[in-house]
Amino acid sequence: MIHAESAARGDSRALAGLSTGALRAFRDCERAAYEAIKARATPFNLARGKPATEQVALADQLLTAVASAEECWSEDGTDCRNYYGSAQGLIEARRLFASMLGAPPEQVLVGNNSSLALMHDAVVYALLTGVRDGAVPWRDQCRPVRFLCPSPGYDRHFQICEQYGVEMIPVPLTGAGPDMDEVERLVADPSVKGMWCVPKYSNPTGETYSSDTVARLARMRAAEDFRLFWDNAYAVHHLTSTPDELDNVLDACAGAGNPDRALVFGSTSKITFAQAGLGLFATSPANMRWFVSRLSTRTIGPDKLNQLRHARVLRDDAGIAAHMDKQRALLAPKFAAVLDVFESRLGGTGVAGWTRPRGGYFISLDVQDGCAQRVVALAKAANIVMVPAGRTFPYGRDPRDRNIRIAPSFPPAQEVRAAVDALATCILLAASEGLLADRGINE
Amino acid sequence: MIHAESAARGDSRALAGLSTGALRAFRDCERAAYEAIKARATPFNLARGKPATEQVALADQLLTAVASAEECWSEDGTDCRNYYGSAQGLIEARRLFASMLGAPPEQVLVGNNSSLALMHDAVVYALLTGVRDGAVPWRDQCRPVRFLCPSPGYDRHFQICEQYGVEMIPVPLTGAGPDMDEVERLVADPSVKGMWCVPKYSNPTGETYSSDTVARLARMRAAEDFRLFWDNAYAVHHLTSTPDELDNVLDACAGAGNPDRALVFGSTSKITFAQAGLGLFATSPANMRWFVSRLSTRTIGPDKLNQLRHARVLRDDAGIAAHMDKQRALLAPKFAAVLDVFESRLGGTGVAGWTRPRGGYFISLDVQDGCAQRVVALAKAANIVMVPAGRTFPYGRDPRDRNIRIAPSFPPAQEVRAAVDALATCILLAASEGLLADRGINE
């Protein structure tokens, strides 16, 4: 949920309250600042949620965790340099992530380096073979198949739907998850087969689904083969010492009589090495059999050596928590820098609102309606790479053209500060130009 | 192609030529031998093409090839511990496998640990999105979609078809590849969209497709969106010092005016670490754009650290060749042991024929028609695990119930010898029982 900073304060700095002359002076001032930024030509990148080099370096022990033939053997006596029967992954890796995913190890699958790939494959299996043996494939039941998409959300989720012609229906977020009245209304349509959820420290809004939201998602009336794609990518990615709590969706669904409703995904991409970590999946016993049977047709199994490395370095829940504390020490100052600059440059202006996330990788920024594309274009011309405006919505269409996702993790904190300061100039320039245009002044 | 040992020699050992009394004595002798084997109870496994522990150990340098933060950087300056844009893999890895796959590095993709997964995904993309942007998905053109399946072949290829309802049409093999008259006749059906090929040291028959076969596959009239699934899994897996030569299918297809016909797959699963190696893919520039665009929806990219390890340890074609010479030194004696036992126990009996592969991982054994299931059952009861009879055919149905795939790579040579000797007893027992039954003698 965007905190409307200015609205909350009734600040005298509100741009809309300025006289035309003052607004023009303000714009000229921002324009001069913007030209100076362009002349500077230092490139910045706030586009992708990419860990910083010092973050991935926290996991460098992985590089030597399995360094000899003797160390290649898993606890069940498997030589991880060779073929091995189960596509579900090593038991020590499944045990390691069980409580993070909220399921016993038998209901956990550890894959290769991408949880997105596991989500993609689950969509494909359901489209082509149905959600269980003997079920009618989604694609043979309805054209189009439909998914609910809480928005703004994760563009790569939406891209999977787009690739396979799954129609996306945006649903607004409330700060405690999706608007559940709207979800309950929409999900009554039996062609709605899935819903993308990033339930904790959501991408990009940072919100965590409330207990009430989780309970309603678990019990709502939906098609029997409707599935929640529960991408809990930021389960342990806290930015404060008082983590948000998220209810266990598998338990909630089982309790509501819909035991097979939720497919839970997780990842170590932002815990250990990005793209060289482990993709994770947990679900009901029946769904796990379904998924493993299909995955076993696709591959003999995952790279077990990388699973061994993770099990030996992260060890257990305490090991993961200690590791994430180190991540937080690196990340939190960068988020603080963004919020600090936003507050000092934009607070009270009434032309921008932003989230104050307690975890995850993003700050969600809303500029004035109709201004996001202009802000991103101004930033681009000044060598600041942002995710294209609209990307956080299905089909890349932000109906109000106002949302911009800020990803401050990769650059050093000082660079983040400079980049966001420059971005603030772009926002103020676009806003003052827009307000002047509203008053008929375009030069 | 099975060499009919006995037919070629007109040997006096031919079982069918024995008098009923002599045949009965022979059977009793084999039955006693079989009971002794059962009593022995040493378990043997000749089922899967699994490298021996000393084979995977040849690649142990991989375990320490990237052991420090400094070593994590690829030649284009990418930190392989972090996200990186291209799903096509590192350039040093693509260059390493270019000549093995017969394509320039720009037309090579290096993935994660499974080439089977790449084949599966190519089938899925074509079924759901067509073979290029704007093409009609296979699944929307015809129900069922059909594939040609040279048989006996690789069961996991067939399983992909079965999972997605792709109808399989078996085609006989000739010793120089599939029966091309039959292929040309069948492929005229526009619902035939694909064909599985293991063109070199084929699984399980060991044959290599001739130049004529490759040329005819490249130029035959087929649906515009027909694709050869060219699983060149054994490209460098020679068992002799005079390797088979396989024509370049990408060149052949391009020369015949069908540049996008072939999808070439390869793997290091049987070069370095099984299931912890690299899956490989090469194709035309247009097909590569098609595949990468869809793969990029599925995943941000492969595990690049494992690609770095392989590039540094295998280095170049000479490095691969030297490594495979060491593999051959371990494998060739096991194949020799099988052939030696078969020759001494079964030669001239007229009840079995087998291949003498010059590379690859398998020996293909044909017993008397209608006897394969019986032989495998006898073996199982004597603690010898074989692949289920029929598994090398589509739908697990061997029309003549005669083919058995022998995989001698995993056990030590002495064990291979003992296991195959026991298997020979099962074959002779089943055959003599069968011949006696033909003469009305069932006790």
XYZ file of N, CA and C in Angstrom, chain A residues 13-114:
306
model
N 4.090 22.362 1.348
C 4.954 22.130 0.191
C 4.173 21.549 -0.987
N 2.896 21.318 -0.817
C 2.112 20.687 -1.871
C 2.201 21.499 -3.157
N 2.666 20.867 -4.236
C 2.863 21.593 -5.493
C 1.566 22.150 -6.037
N 0.504 21.365 -5.869
C -0.768 21.771 -6.463
C -1.272 23.078 -5.857
N -0.776 23.383 -4.647
C -1.229 24.598 -3.988
C -0.439 25.843 -4.377
N 0.570 25.695 -5.185
C 1.395 26.850 -5.563
C 0.680 27.717 -6.589
N 0.988 29.002 -6.532
C 0.505 29.894 -7.585
C 1.207 29.512 -8.887
N 0.642 29.888 -9.995
C 1.229 29.542 -11.290
C 2.649 30.087 -11.402
N 2.853 31.263 -10.912
C 4.201 31.849 -10.966
C 5.189 31.035 -10.156
N 4.768 30.705 -8.942
C 5.652 29.918 -8.074
C 5.904 28.549 -8.678
N 4.872 27.965 -9.284
C 4.993 26.641 -9.889
C 5.966 26.704 -11.073
N 5.849 27.796 -11.830
C 6.749 27.960 -12.963
C 8.208 28.109 -12.478
N 8.376 28.849 -11.433
C 9.729 29.018 -10.875
C 10.266 27.678 -10.366
N 9.367 26.959 -9.700
C 9.736 25.629 -9.198
C 10.169 24.731 -10.361
N 9.361 24.727 -11.414
C 9.686 23.877 -12.563
C 11.023 24.280 -13.187
N 11.242 25.570 -13.316
C 12.501 26.037 -13.917
C 13.694 25.579 -13.095
N 13.489 25.642 -11.810
C 14.543 25.206 -10.902
C 14.837 23.712 -11.075
N 13.769 22.890 -11.121
C 13.955 21.432 -11.309
C 14.528 21.134 -12.695
N 14.118 21.933 -13.659
C 14.624 21.719 -15.015
C 16.141 21.965 -15.069
N 16.560 22.992 -14.399
C 18.003 23.288 -14.351
C 18.748 22.163 -13.636
N 18.132 21.697 -12.546
C 18.749 20.583 -11.810
C 18.834 19.345 -12.698
N 17.771 19.117 -13.439
C 17.739 17.957 -14.328
C 18.814 18.057 -15.405
N 18.980 19.242 -15.976
C 20.002 19.406 -17.014
C 21.393 19.146 -16.430
N 21.584 19.558 -15.203
C 22.873 19.299 -14.544
C 23.093 17.807 -14.350
N 22.028 17.119 -14.012
C 22.129 15.653 -13.833
C 22.477 14.986 -15.160
N 21.810 15.401 -16.211
C 22.094 14.834 -17.525
C 23.549 15.073 -17.921
N 24.046 16.262 -17.622
C 25.421 16.602 -17.998
C 26.422 15.741 -17.237
N 26.046 15.364 -16.055
C 26.901 14.561 -15.189
C 27.181 13.182 -15.778
N 26.138 12.572 -16.322
C 26.267 11.328 -17.091
C 26.771 10.123 -16.301
N 26.720 10.162 -14.971
C 27.021 8.938 -14.213
C 25.843 7.968 -14.379
N 26.085 6.753 -14.850
C 24.947 5.843 -15.006
C 24.543 5.216 -13.672
N 23.236 5.103 -13.470
C 22.687 4.420 -12.295
C 21.731 3.336 -12.760
N 21.558 2.308 -11.947
C 20.590 1.261 -12.291
C 19.771 0.898 -11.059
N 18.486 1.184 -11.128
C 17.556 0.836 -10.037
C 16.495 -0.131 -10.553
N 16.844 -0.882 -11.613
C 15.821 -1.642 -12.332
C 15.511 -3.003 -11.721
N 16.515 -3.829 -11.499
C 16.192 -5.206 -11.143
C 16.590 -5.516 -9.704
N 15.853 -6.454 -9.123
C 16.135 -6.861 -7.756
C 17.325 -7.799 -7.730
N 18.484 -7.210 -7.853
C 19.718 -7.996 -7.985
C 20.543 -7.789 -6.722
N 20.951 -8.846 -6.064
C 21.778 -8.679 -4.864
C 23.094 -7.980 -5.198
N 23.622 -7.259 -4.231
C 24.922 -6.631 -4.404
C 26.021 -7.686 -4.315
N 27.181 -7.339 -4.846
C 28.307 -8.275 -4.834
C 28.655 -8.692 -3.406
N 28.601 -7.748 -2.461
C 28.928 -8.140 -1.079
C 27.851 -9.046 -0.483
N 26.632 -8.995 -1.028
C 25.602 -9.939 -0.562
C 25.899 -11.362 -1.024
N 26.156 -11.539 -2.327
C 26.438 -12.909 -2.793
C 27.722 -13.431 -2.149
N 28.644 -12.521 -1.857
C 29.904 -12.958 -1.241
C 29.674 -13.569 0.143
N 28.554 -13.235 0.782
C 28.248 -13.842 2.087
C 28.139 -15.363 1.987
N 27.875 -15.857 0.772
C 27.689 -17.299 0.583
C 28.904 -17.963 -0.056
N 30.037 -17.292 -0.055
C 31.209 -17.844 -0.744
C 31.659 -19.208 -0.204
N 31.258 -19.516 1.009
C 31.563 -20.871 1.529
C 31.018 -21.977 0.634
N 29.956 -21.668 -0.106
C 29.397 -22.669 -1.020
C 30.442 -23.153 -2.017
N 31.364 -22.281 -2.372
C 32.334 -22.614 -3.421
C 33.256 -23.753 -3.016
N 33.429 -23.931 -1.723
C 34.343 -24.985 -1.269
C 33.645 -26.011 -0.368
N 32.316 -25.987 -0.343
C 31.576 -26.865 0.581
C 31.615 -28.327 0.153
N 31.800 -28.570 -1.141
C 31.922 -29.948 -1.646
C 33.150 -29.951 -2.552
N 34.292 -30.222 -1.975
C 35.553 -30.015 -2.692
C 36.328 -31.294 -2.948
N 35.813 -32.426 -2.463
C 36.526 -33.684 -2.687
C 35.521 -34.794 -2.949
N 36.030 -35.895 -3.499
C 35.157 -37.026 -3.816
C 34.414 -37.507 -2.574
N 35.089 -37.509 -1.441
C 34.475 -38.015 -0.211
C 33.284 -37.153 0.200
N 33.366 -35.867 -0.118
C 32.298 -34.946 0.285
C 31.088 -34.989 -0.638
N 31.165 -35.791 -1.698
C 30.080 -35.841 -2.681
C 28.943 -36.775 -2.287
N 29.068 -37.432 -1.152
C 28.064 -38.424 -0.782
C 27.027 -37.803 0.152
N 25.768 -38.025 -0.167
C 24.680 -37.494 0.653
C 24.405 -38.435 1.813
N 23.571 -37.987 2.740
C 23.373 -38.773 3.957
C 22.709 -40.124 3.698
N 21.989 -40.273 2.585
C 21.397 -41.585 2.283
C 22.334 -42.444 1.440
N 23.614 -42.039 1.333
C 24.595 -42.876 0.653
C 24.602 -42.732 -0.860
N 24.077 -41.615 -1.360
C 24.063 -41.363 -2.804
C 25.316 -40.597 -3.210
N 25.946 -41.046 -4.280
C 27.047 -40.299 -4.872
C 26.434 -39.191 -5.732
N 26.577 -37.963 -5.291
C 25.892 -36.857 -5.971
C 26.563 -36.469 -7.281
N 27.625 -37.158 -7.648
C 28.231 -36.965 -8.974
C 27.558 -37.847 -10.009
N 26.613 -38.664 -9.587
C 26.035 -39.663 -10.484
C 24.514 -39.593 -10.475
N 23.881 -40.346 -11.369
C 22.424 -40.383 -11.429
C 21.844 -40.911 -10.119
N 20.634 -40.447 -9.855
C 19.958 -40.849 -8.630
C 18.478 -40.724 -8.903
N 17.706 -41.616 -8.356
C 16.332 -41.811 -8.761
C 15.335 -40.687 -8.599
N 15.367 -39.933 -7.518
C 14.232 -39.060 -7.249
C 14.422 -37.663 -7.803
N 13.373 -37.171 -8.473
C 13.392 -35.792 -8.963
C 13.057 -34.805 -7.842
N 12.796 -35.320 -6.644
C 12.352 -34.443 -5.557
C 13.517 -33.784 -4.817
N 14.717 -34.241 -5.068
C 15.880 -33.618 -4.419
C 16.326 -34.375 -3.181
N 17.477 -33.987 -2.658
C 18.078 -34.662 -1.500
C 17.271 -34.415 -0.224
N 17.198 -35.411 0.607
C 16.436 -35.269 1.845
C 17.038 -34.195 2.751
N 18.369 -34.079 2.782
C 18.934 -33.044 3.660
C 18.574 -31.634 3.191
N 18.425 -31.456 1.892
C 18.028 -30.140 1.381
C 16.538 -29.906 1.633
N 15.741 -30.959 1.477
C 14.297 -30.800 1.708
C 14.013 -30.501 3.178
N 14.793 -31.137 4.051
C 14.626 -30.888 5.492
C 15.027 -29.446 5.841
N 16.108 -28.996 5.201
C 16.614 -27.648 5.488
C 15.558 -26.572 5.235
N 14.779 -26.747 4.158
C 13.845 -25.685 3.782
C 12.406 -25.959 4.224
N 12.220 -27.040 4.969
C 10.854 -27.436 5.333
C 10.135 -26.339 6.113
N 10.777 -25.799 7.134
C 10.011 -24.840 7.944
C 9.899 -23.500 7.223
N 10.886 -23.151 6.414
C 10.763 -21.926 5.604
C 9.545 -22.006 4.685
N 9.276 -23.200 4.159
C 8.149 -23.371 3.244
C 6.862 -23.750 3.965
N 6.983 -24.170 5.215
C 5.792 -24.525 5.975
C 5.211 -25.874 5.622
N 6.065 -26.857 5.381
C 5.606 -28.199 5.034
C 6.647 -29.205 5.500
N 6.208 -30.446 5.808
C 7.199 -31.469 6.164
C 8.067 -31.825 4.951
N 9.287 -32.356 5.186
C 10.221 -32.639 4.085
C 9.623 -33.499 2.975
N 8.708 -34.405 3.316
C 8.109 -35.261 2.281
C 7.278 -34.445 1.310
N 6.842 -33.275 1.752
C 6.031 -32.419 0.885
C 6.847 -31.264 0.294
N 8.165 -31.407 0.363
C 9.049 -30.365 -0.181
C 9.833 -30.950 -1.350
N 9.970 -30.172 -2.402
C 10.828 -30.514 -3.529
C 11.905 -29.440 -3.663
N 13.143 -29.880 -3.850
C 14.230 -28.936 -4.102
C 14.721 -29.180 -5.525
N 14.692 -28.142 -6.322
C 15.010 -28.272 -7.739
C 16.350 -27.675 -8.100
N 16.454 -27.219 -9.326
C 17.665 -26.535 -9.755
C 17.618 -25.071 -9.324
N 18.148 -24.200 -10.156
C 18.446 -22.839 -9.714
C 17.319 -21.827 -9.878
N 16.104 -22.277 -10.207
C 15.080 -21.285 -10.524
C 13.713 -21.699 -10.001
